Structure formats: C-alpha cells, structure tokens
Amino acid sequence: MAPRKGTVTQRAIERIKGMIADGLLEPGQRLPTERDLAARLGISRSSMREAIRALTVLGVLEARHGSGIYVTRLEAGDLLETFGVVADLTRGPRLVELLEVRRILESTATALAAARITPDRLAVVGKHLAAMDATDDLEEILAHDLAFHREIAAAGGNETMAAILEGLSSRTFRARVWRGYQEEGAIARTRREHAAVFRALTARDPEAARAAAAAHVGEVEEWLRARVAQS
C-alpha cells in the first residue's frame, strides 16, 4: 500500500523524486547509503527505507544484490507497469472507462504508425494478422492479437504512449473478450476490423488508420458496456 500523503515516508519519497528531477541523481546512478541519505534529508532511516521500497515497487529505483540501490533507466515501460495491474483487476463501469482511454490512445498511436511504420515492421504486423486468420485456437489468436497491437503501437514512435497501451491491453481482459466473441460468433467481424487497420497502415493513410482503430476498440467497448449492463 502506498504511504499516505503527508507522512514522513511520503515526504522522503518526494525528496528523492526531487533529487532525480533536479539532476542530482541521474538514471543508472547509485544512491548514497540509506544512512547517508537519511542524514542528508533529515529523515529517519526507517522512513527512508520505506520510501526506497515504495520507489522500487514503482520502478524508479532498483536494488542490486551486493551493490546497493540505483536509479533505474526511468523508461516509460518500467514506470507504467502498474497500468497492467489496474487493467487486470478493474471490473464493471471502471473497465469501460479504461477502454475509452484505450480507444483514444490506440487510434492516435495507429495514425502515427501509418505515417511512420517501416516496411519491415509492416511485414511483421501482416504476419500476425495472417496468423490470427489461420487458426481458431483462442490462445494462438490471443498471442497474435497482442503482438499485432504491440507492433503498431511501437511503430507510432511514442514510447510513453506505447507503454500506456501495453498496460491497458491486459492479456487477462483480452482473453475474456475473445471468449465472449467466440460465444457470440463475432470473431469474423473482429478479423475484418483488424484487416481494415492493416489496410490503412499499408496505404500510409493516418486518418483511415485512426478511424479503423477507433472503430475496432469501440466495438470492444460496446461489447463490454452491454455485458456490464446485463450484470
């Protein structure tokens, strides 16, 4: 559980974050010892220990056995891993809200990808699309579906957006969606939606890509909204 705002531990967290933001601690740099850092910031060692533990969970710091505590590379994927936990655990209307966010971001990322994707990456996206179409095995479909969207997000060139989308694209949730689509006989429709996204990427048409991605995620959003209403 995260420390409450206003606690000594929370203030210690803010002080360490401030040192990183001000360039006093750089990515990859080793922190002073717990004792020295606590003394420098005028905070007890126990509160400093809790602050370091909390920042480690958040991906800001990492413990290296026998070496000490270091600032991580501070890459978006590491710092935003908690999105995946949120997506896995959220249920009901809140999950619909997450899908609304995903629709907005995924449509933008896909539009960027249409303008920036390389031929090699486009070929990889096409292979995942073909693999999805070639099987009815849900595990295989799920794996290629995740990879299809991951490659497109990466092709957009915005690592932070791709990291957020990775978190919002929970494997657990996607499995529920594919099972639901199978029950409703809607897998063929979903394959058509993926194909529309790929055509727009191939045509290097950002607006068509944006519309196709928004329509695809919008279908998932409406499917979930209907499920929530029935429960």
Short mmCIF file of N, CA and C in Angstrom, two decimals, residues 2-4 6-16 31 33-35 37-39 41-56 61:
data_model
loop_
_atom_site.label_atom_id
_atom_site.label_comp_id
_atom_site.label_asym_id
_atom_site.label_seq_id
_atom_site.Cartn_x
_atom_site.Cartn_y
_atom_site.Cartn_z
N ALA A 2 0.55 2.22 -0.83
CA ALA A 2 1.34 3.44 -0.92
C ALA A 2 1.21 4.25 0.36
N PRO A 3 2.30 4.90 0.80
CA PRO A 3 2.22 5.71 2.01
C PRO A 3 1.23 6.85 1.84
N ARG A 4 0.54 7.21 2.94
CA ARG A 4 -0.41 8.31 2.88
C ARG A 4 0.31 9.62 2.64
N GLY A 6 1.51 13.25 3.13
CA GLY A 6 1.75 14.00 4.35
C GLY A 6 2.55 13.24 5.38
N THR A 7 2.73 11.92 5.20
CA THR A 7 3.52 11.16 6.15
C THR A 7 5.00 11.44 5.90
N VAL A 8 5.82 11.10 6.90
CA VAL A 8 7.27 11.29 6.75
C VAL A 8 7.79 10.48 5.56
N THR A 9 7.27 9.26 5.41
CA THR A 9 7.69 8.42 4.29
C THR A 9 7.35 9.07 2.95
N GLN A 10 6.13 9.63 2.86
CA GLN A 10 5.74 10.30 1.62
C GLN A 10 6.65 11.49 1.34
N ARG A 11 7.02 12.22 2.38
CA ARG A 11 7.92 13.36 2.17
C ARG A 11 9.30 12.88 1.71
N ALA A 12 9.73 11.74 2.23
CA ALA A 12 11.00 11.17 1.79
C ALA A 12 10.94 10.78 0.31
N ILE A 13 9.81 10.20 -0.09
CA ILE A 13 9.61 9.85 -1.50
C ILE A 13 9.71 11.09 -2.36
N GLU A 14 9.04 12.16 -1.96
CA GLU A 14 9.05 13.40 -2.74
C GLU A 14 10.45 14.00 -2.81
N ARG A 15 11.21 13.89 -1.72
CA ARG A 15 12.57 14.44 -1.72
C ARG A 15 13.48 13.68 -2.70
N ILE A 16 13.36 12.35 -2.70
CA ILE A 16 14.16 11.55 -3.64
C ILE A 16 13.75 11.84 -5.08
N LEU A 31 22.54 5.35 -5.46
CA LEU A 31 22.15 6.24 -4.38
C LEU A 31 23.20 6.22 -3.27
N THR A 33 24.27 5.72 0.60
CA THR A 33 23.77 4.69 1.52
C THR A 33 22.51 5.20 2.20
N GLU A 34 21.72 4.24 2.66
CA GLU A 34 20.49 4.59 3.37
C GLU A 34 20.78 5.54 4.54
N ARG A 35 21.86 5.26 5.28
CA ARG A 35 22.23 6.09 6.42
C ARG A 35 22.57 7.52 5.97
N LEU A 37 21.81 9.06 3.13
CA LEU A 37 20.68 9.76 2.51
C LEU A 37 19.70 10.23 3.57
N ALA A 38 19.44 9.40 4.57
CA ALA A 38 18.54 9.79 5.65
C ALA A 38 19.09 11.00 6.40
N ALA A 39 20.40 10.99 6.66
CA ALA A 39 21.02 12.11 7.36
C ALA A 39 20.96 13.39 6.52
N LEU A 41 18.80 14.23 4.26
CA LEU A 41 17.44 14.76 4.12
C LEU A 41 16.76 14.99 5.47
N GLY A 42 17.45 14.65 6.55
CA GLY A 42 16.87 14.87 7.87
C GLY A 42 15.68 13.99 8.15
N ILE A 43 15.76 12.73 7.69
CA ILE A 43 14.65 11.78 7.82
C ILE A 43 15.17 10.53 8.50
N SER A 44 14.33 9.87 9.27
CA SER A 44 14.76 8.65 9.96
C SER A 44 15.09 7.56 8.95
N ARG A 45 15.95 6.64 9.35
CA ARG A 45 16.33 5.56 8.46
C ARG A 45 15.15 4.65 8.14
N SER A 46 14.25 4.46 9.09
CA SER A 46 13.09 3.60 8.83
C SER A 46 12.19 4.22 7.76
N SER A 47 11.97 5.54 7.83
CA SER A 47 11.15 6.21 6.81
C SER A 47 11.86 6.20 5.46
N MET A 48 13.19 6.38 5.48
CA MET A 48 13.95 6.32 4.23
C MET A 48 13.86 4.93 3.61
N ARG A 49 13.92 3.91 4.46
CA ARG A 49 13.82 2.53 3.97
C ARG A 49 12.47 2.29 3.30
N GLU A 50 11.39 2.78 3.91
CA GLU A 50 10.05 2.63 3.33
C GLU A 50 9.94 3.41 2.02
N ALA A 51 10.54 4.58 1.96
CA ALA A 51 10.49 5.39 0.74
C ALA A 51 11.21 4.67 -0.40
N ILE A 52 12.37 4.11 -0.10
CA ILE A 52 13.14 3.38 -1.12
C ILE A 52 12.35 2.16 -1.60
N ARG A 53 11.70 1.48 -0.64
CA ARG A 53 10.91 0.30 -1.01
C ARG A 53 9.75 0.70 -1.94
N ALA A 54 9.07 1.79 -1.61
CA ALA A 54 7.94 2.25 -2.44
C ALA A 54 8.41 2.65 -3.83
N LEU A 55 9.53 3.36 -3.92
CA LEU A 55 10.03 3.80 -5.23
C LEU A 55 10.57 2.62 -6.04
N THR A 56 10.99 1.57 -5.36
CA THR A 56 11.42 0.36 -6.06
C THR A 56 10.21 -0.33 -6.70
N LEU A 61 13.48 3.07 -8.58
CA LEU A 61 14.73 2.59 -8.03
C LEU A 61 14.81 1.07 -8.20
#
